[in-house]
Amino acid sequence: MLNGKTAIITGAAKGIGRAIALAFAEKGCNIVLNYRSSVSEELVKEIEGCGVKCLAVKADISNFGEAENLIKTAKAEFGSVDVLVNNAGITRDGLLMRMSEKDFDDVISTNLKGAFNTIRHASGIMLKQRSGAIINISSVVGLMGNAGQANYAASKAGIIGLTKSAARELASRGITVNAVAPGFISTDMTGVLNDDLQKKMIDSIPLKKAGSPEDVAAAVIFLAENRYITGQVLDVDGGMVMN
Ligand code: NAP
């Protein structure tokens, strides 16, 4: 079903985005691998090793024009935009009382406005195609809130509203829009937390372990393949949030 399609994954040089890019490549998708600072030649080769094409495109997705260029480049190279995964994200943690305006704005710009920017440019192409799947990476923190992450939680809750609104607007043309809400996943983002905090987090997870980037990638693939699920949030969190 995904074989021969084009998948754009933002922030895909490492962590969850990297695993998502590899998972789509294994399904036979040509990959548009977005990165901000750098991407290794090994990753591009690993993706191409799946028998697909891989185009690495540098773009800061918080910038409207750079996001437009990313989507236009994908369309020009591969002729369609079938899957868009909004994965790029940052944290700038701190208690609300001491949080700088810049730290609030930076997180909203990348995590929330970045997803708007790419959807804004990809949706026109998908509407013309009368098909497409958009998957936005939210977080359990967007559902639960988290002390020290007001900016990040607001961005990830915003992603859910964006997802549901886009799902309603685009459904009539066969385009699905869903979110995945990961819990505690082992990547550089969580690796910066001290051992004590990591242990506390894991103790609070019913399955008593951190998730892997591949666990998240599998959920993203499921939502890209299923053509009758839209406007949903799929938690991949070892049971942290049970709705
Ligand atoms: P990560 O290892 O820090 O990777 C994030 C990636 O996003 C990096 O490659 C980064 O590129 C890229 N990026 C950041 N800002 C960007 C921008 N403006 N434009 C383009 N790319 C940008 O994080 P991760 O853990 O894999 O997280 C991936 C996503 O999952 C994020 O949205 C995160 O919020 C979400 N998530 C993660 C967890 C978790 O436990 N890890 C839990 C819930 C949700 P540079 O390195 O070049 O900046």
mmCIF file of N, CA, C and O and ligand atoms in Angstrom, residues 11-17 34-38 59-62 87-90 110-111 137-140 152 156 182-185 187-190, ligand 1:
data_model
loop_
_atom_site.group_PDB
_atom_site.id
_atom_site.type_symbol
_atom_site.label_atom_id
_atom_site.label_comp_id
_atom_site.label_asym_id
_atom_site.label_seq_id
_atom_site.Cartn_x
_atom_site.Cartn_y
_atom_site.Cartn_z
ATOM 1 N N GLY A 11 12.784 16.626 10.673
ATOM 2 C CA GLY A 11 13.701 16.352 11.794
ATOM 3 C C GLY A 11 14.111 14.896 11.846
ATOM 4 O O GLY A 11 14.081 14.260 12.896
ATOM 5 N N ALA A 12 14.526 14.356 10.673
ATOM 6 C CA ALA A 12 14.700 12.903 10.570
ATOM 7 C C ALA A 12 16.160 12.448 10.637
ATOM 8 O O ALA A 12 16.449 11.294 10.354
ATOM 9 N N ALA A 13 17.067 13.328 11.044
ATOM 10 C CA ALA A 13 18.484 12.942 11.061
ATOM 11 C C ALA A 13 18.808 11.990 12.207
ATOM 12 O O ALA A 13 19.810 11.272 12.163
ATOM 13 N N LYS A 14 17.968 11.985 13.243
ATOM 14 C CA LYS A 14 18.273 11.128 14.398
ATOM 15 C C LYS A 14 16.992 10.816 15.174
ATOM 16 O O LYS A 14 15.907 11.318 14.832
ATOM 17 N N GLY A 15 17.129 10.011 16.207
ATOM 18 C CA GLY A 15 16.027 9.765 17.141
ATOM 19 C C GLY A 15 14.802 9.145 16.483
ATOM 20 O O GLY A 15 14.894 8.268 15.610
ATOM 21 N N ILE A 16 13.634 9.625 16.883
ATOM 22 C CA ILE A 16 12.362 9.063 16.413
ATOM 23 C C ILE A 16 12.195 9.289 14.902
ATOM 24 O O ILE A 16 11.756 8.393 14.175
ATOM 25 N N GLY A 17 12.579 10.465 14.419
ATOM 26 C CA GLY A 17 12.432 10.780 12.993
ATOM 27 C C GLY A 17 13.235 9.828 12.121
ATOM 28 O O GLY A 17 12.775 9.368 11.069
ATOM 29 N N ASN A 34 14.112 15.421 5.985
ATOM 30 C CA ASN A 34 14.398 16.814 6.364
ATOM 31 C C ASN A 34 15.338 16.845 7.574
ATOM 32 O O ASN A 34 15.200 16.052 8.504
ATOM 33 N N TYR A 35 16.290 17.767 7.523
ATOM 34 C CA TYR A 35 17.168 17.974 8.668
ATOM 35 C C TYR A 35 17.415 19.462 8.834
ATOM 36 O O TYR A 35 17.200 20.246 7.899
ATOM 37 N N ARG A 36 17.819 19.861 10.036
ATOM 38 C CA ARG A 36 18.089 21.278 10.276
ATOM 39 C C ARG A 36 19.585 21.571 10.261
ATOM 40 O O ARG A 36 20.035 22.404 9.497
ATOM 41 N N SER A 37 20.380 20.854 11.099
ATOM 42 C CA SER A 37 21.813 21.181 11.147
ATOM 43 C C SER A 37 22.640 20.267 10.257
ATOM 44 O O SER A 37 23.395 20.748 9.419
ATOM 45 N N SER A 38 22.530 18.952 10.430
ATOM 46 C CA SER A 38 23.326 18.051 9.597
ATOM 47 C C SER A 38 22.684 16.674 9.542
ATOM 48 O O SER A 38 21.877 16.325 10.399
ATOM 49 N N ALA A 59 16.153 22.212 5.935
ATOM 50 C CA ALA A 59 15.146 23.265 6.115
ATOM 51 C C ALA A 59 14.839 23.412 7.597
ATOM 52 O O ALA A 59 14.702 22.415 8.317
ATOM 53 N N ASP A 60 14.754 24.650 8.038
ATOM 54 C CA ASP A 60 14.266 24.933 9.390
ATOM 55 C C ASP A 60 12.750 25.062 9.258
ATOM 56 O O ASP A 60 12.252 26.044 8.700
ATOM 57 N N ILE A 61 12.027 24.069 9.762
ATOM 58 C CA ILE A 61 10.588 24.031 9.477
ATOM 59 C C ILE A 61 9.814 25.140 10.219
ATOM 60 O O ILE A 61 8.648 25.371 9.927
ATOM 61 N N SER A 62 10.470 25.805 11.154
ATOM 62 C CA SER A 62 9.781 26.923 11.813
ATOM 63 C C SER A 62 9.701 28.141 10.870
ATOM 64 O O SER A 62 8.976 29.091 11.137
ATOM 65 N N ASN A 87 7.633 15.544 12.663
ATOM 66 C CA ASN A 87 8.337 14.959 13.803
ATOM 67 C C ASN A 87 9.277 15.943 14.495
ATOM 68 O O ASN A 87 9.525 15.823 15.688
ATOM 69 N N ALA A 88 9.806 16.927 13.740
ATOM 70 C CA ALA A 88 10.810 17.835 14.311
ATOM 71 C C ALA A 88 10.288 18.476 15.593
ATOM 72 O O ALA A 88 9.142 18.933 15.642
ATOM 73 N N GLY A 89 11.102 18.489 16.607
ATOM 74 C CA GLY A 89 10.661 19.101 17.861
ATOM 75 C C GLY A 89 11.844 19.447 18.745
ATOM 76 O O GLY A 89 12.925 18.868 18.620
ATOM 77 N N ILE A 90 11.626 20.421 19.624
ATOM 78 C CA ILE A 90 12.679 20.831 20.568
ATOM 79 C C ILE A 90 12.061 21.009 21.960
ATOM 80 O O ILE A 90 10.841 21.153 22.091
ATOM 81 N N THR A 110 8.854 26.009 16.503
ATOM 82 C CA THR A 110 9.279 24.741 15.886
ATOM 83 C C THR A 110 8.177 23.690 15.995
ATOM 84 O O THR A 110 7.750 23.100 15.003
ATOM 85 N N ASN A 111 7.701 23.443 17.198
ATOM 86 C CA ASN A 111 6.824 22.284 17.417
ATOM 87 C C ASN A 111 5.414 22.485 16.856
ATOM 88 O O ASN A 111 4.821 21.546 16.346
ATOM 89 N N ILE A 137 3.615 14.353 15.335
ATOM 90 C CA ILE A 137 4.112 13.785 16.585
ATOM 91 C C ILE A 137 3.838 14.768 17.721
ATOM 92 O O ILE A 137 4.438 15.843 17.806
ATOM 93 N N SER A 138 2.909 14.380 18.569
ATOM 94 C CA SER A 138 2.573 15.164 19.753
ATOM 95 C C SER A 138 3.375 14.595 20.925
ATOM 96 O O SER A 138 4.541 14.220 20.769
ATOM 97 N N SER A 139 2.763 14.501 22.092
ATOM 98 C CA SER A 139 3.428 13.932 23.271
ATOM 99 C C SER A 139 2.379 13.703 24.351
ATOM 100 O O SER A 139 1.371 14.426 24.397
ATOM 101 N N VAL A 140 2.645 12.763 25.234
ATOM 102 C CA VAL A 140 1.742 12.583 26.387
ATOM 103 C C VAL A 140 1.657 13.870 27.205
ATOM 104 O O VAL A 140 0.644 14.143 27.846
ATOM 105 N N TYR A 152 6.505 23.451 26.018
ATOM 106 C CA TYR A 152 6.463 22.194 25.259
ATOM 107 C C TYR A 152 5.055 21.573 25.314
ATOM 108 O O TYR A 152 4.519 21.144 24.288
ATOM 109 N N LYS A 156 2.516 20.842 22.209
ATOM 110 C CA LYS A 156 2.064 19.479 21.901
ATOM 111 C C LYS A 156 0.544 19.347 22.036
ATOM 112 O O LYS A 156 -0.068 18.507 21.363
ATOM 113 N N PRO A 182 3.856 10.062 21.882
ATOM 114 C CA PRO A 182 4.804 9.187 22.575
ATOM 115 C C PRO A 182 4.923 9.563 24.050
ATOM 116 O O PRO A 182 4.711 10.725 24.435
ATOM 117 N N GLY A 183 5.302 8.555 24.843
ATOM 118 C CA GLY A 183 5.553 8.809 26.272
ATOM 119 C C GLY A 183 7.032 9.063 26.466
ATOM 120 O O GLY A 183 7.568 10.062 25.992
ATOM 121 N N PHE A 184 7.714 8.142 27.144
ATOM 122 C CA PHE A 184 9.149 8.303 27.440
ATOM 123 C C PHE A 184 9.928 7.385 26.494
ATOM 124 O O PHE A 184 9.945 6.171 26.664
ATOM 125 N N ILE A 185 10.554 7.995 25.495
ATOM 126 C CA ILE A 185 11.246 7.241 24.447
ATOM 127 C C ILE A 185 12.749 7.528 24.539
ATOM 128 O O ILE A 185 13.144 8.687 24.723
ATOM 129 N N THR A 187 15.919 8.609 23.426
ATOM 130 C CA THR A 187 16.578 9.379 22.349
ATOM 131 C C THR A 187 17.464 10.433 23.019
ATOM 132 O O THR A 187 17.481 10.547 24.250
ATOM 133 N N ASP A 188 18.125 11.250 22.207
ATOM 134 C CA ASP A 188 18.941 12.340 22.757
ATOM 135 C C ASP A 188 18.095 13.282 23.612
ATOM 136 O O ASP A 188 18.578 13.862 24.583
ATOM 137 N N MET A 189 16.805 13.448 23.193
ATOM 138 C CA MET A 189 15.932 14.400 23.907
ATOM 139 C C MET A 189 15.747 13.999 25.372
ATOM 140 O O MET A 189 15.767 14.833 26.258
ATOM 141 N N THR A 190 15.578 12.701 25.623
ATOM 142 C CA THR A 190 15.380 12.234 27.002
ATOM 143 C C THR A 190 16.715 11.879 27.656
ATOM 144 O O THR A 190 16.815 11.838 28.888
HETATM 145 P P1 NAP B 1 15.700 14.468 19.031
HETATM 146 O O1 NAP B 1 16.513 13.225 19.105
HETATM 147 O O2 NAP B 1 16.122 15.678 19.781
HETATM 148 O O3 NAP B 1 15.490 14.826 17.484
HETATM 149 C C1 NAP B 1 14.742 15.944 17.099
HETATM 150 C C2 NAP B 1 15.092 16.254 15.651
HETATM 151 O O4 NAP B 1 14.317 17.400 15.232
HETATM 152 C C3 NAP B 1 16.543 16.600 15.445
HETATM 153 O O5 NAP B 1 17.051 15.902 14.318
HETATM 154 C C4 NAP B 1 16.515 18.109 15.189
HETATM 155 O O6 NAP B 1 17.532 18.556 14.320
HETATM 156 C C5 NAP B 1 15.175 18.257 14.504
HETATM 157 N N1 NAP B 1 14.716 19.644 14.550
HETATM 158 C C6 NAP B 1 14.578 20.444 15.627
HETATM 159 N N2 NAP B 1 14.143 21.662 15.271
HETATM 160 C C7 NAP B 1 13.999 21.623 13.919
HETATM 161 C C8 NAP B 1 13.599 22.574 12.960
HETATM 162 N N3 NAP B 1 13.227 23.823 13.314
HETATM 163 N N4 NAP B 1 13.558 22.223 11.651
HETATM 164 C C9 NAP B 1 13.916 20.973 11.264
HETATM 165 N N5 NAP B 1 14.317 20.017 12.147
HETATM 166 C C10 NAP B 1 14.373 20.354 13.453
HETATM 167 O O7 NAP B 1 14.197 14.204 19.541
HETATM 168 P P2 NAP B 1 13.298 12.897 19.511
HETATM 169 O O8 NAP B 1 13.234 12.369 20.889
HETATM 170 O O9 NAP B 1 13.656 12.009 18.388
HETATM 171 O O10 NAP B 1 11.878 13.599 19.252
HETATM 172 C C11 NAP B 1 11.202 13.580 17.995
HETATM 173 C C12 NAP B 1 9.792 14.094 18.194
HETATM 174 O O11 NAP B 1 9.115 13.269 19.142
HETATM 175 C C13 NAP B 1 9.727 15.520 18.753
HETATM 176 O O12 NAP B 1 8.646 16.218 18.189
HETATM 177 C C14 NAP B 1 9.484 15.294 20.230
HETATM 178 O O13 NAP B 1 8.854 16.394 20.831
HETATM 179 C C15 NAP B 1 8.576 14.083 20.181
HETATM 180 N N6 NAP B 1 8.550 13.311 21.423
HETATM 181 C C16 NAP B 1 9.659 12.723 21.923
HETATM 182 C C17 NAP B 1 9.564 11.993 23.106
HETATM 183 C C18 NAP B 1 10.740 11.286 23.723
HETATM 184 O O14 NAP B 1 10.590 10.738 24.811
HETATM 185 N N7 NAP B 1 11.901 11.271 23.109
HETATM 186 C C19 NAP B 1 8.333 11.904 23.775
HETATM 187 C C20 NAP B 1 7.227 12.531 23.233
HETATM 188 C C21 NAP B 1 7.340 13.229 22.051
HETATM 189 P P3 NAP B 1 18.859 19.274 14.937
HETATM 190 O O15 NAP B 1 19.524 18.221 15.773
HETATM 191 O O16 NAP B 1 19.613 19.656 13.733
HETATM 192 O O17 NAP B 1 18.373 20.435 15.740
#
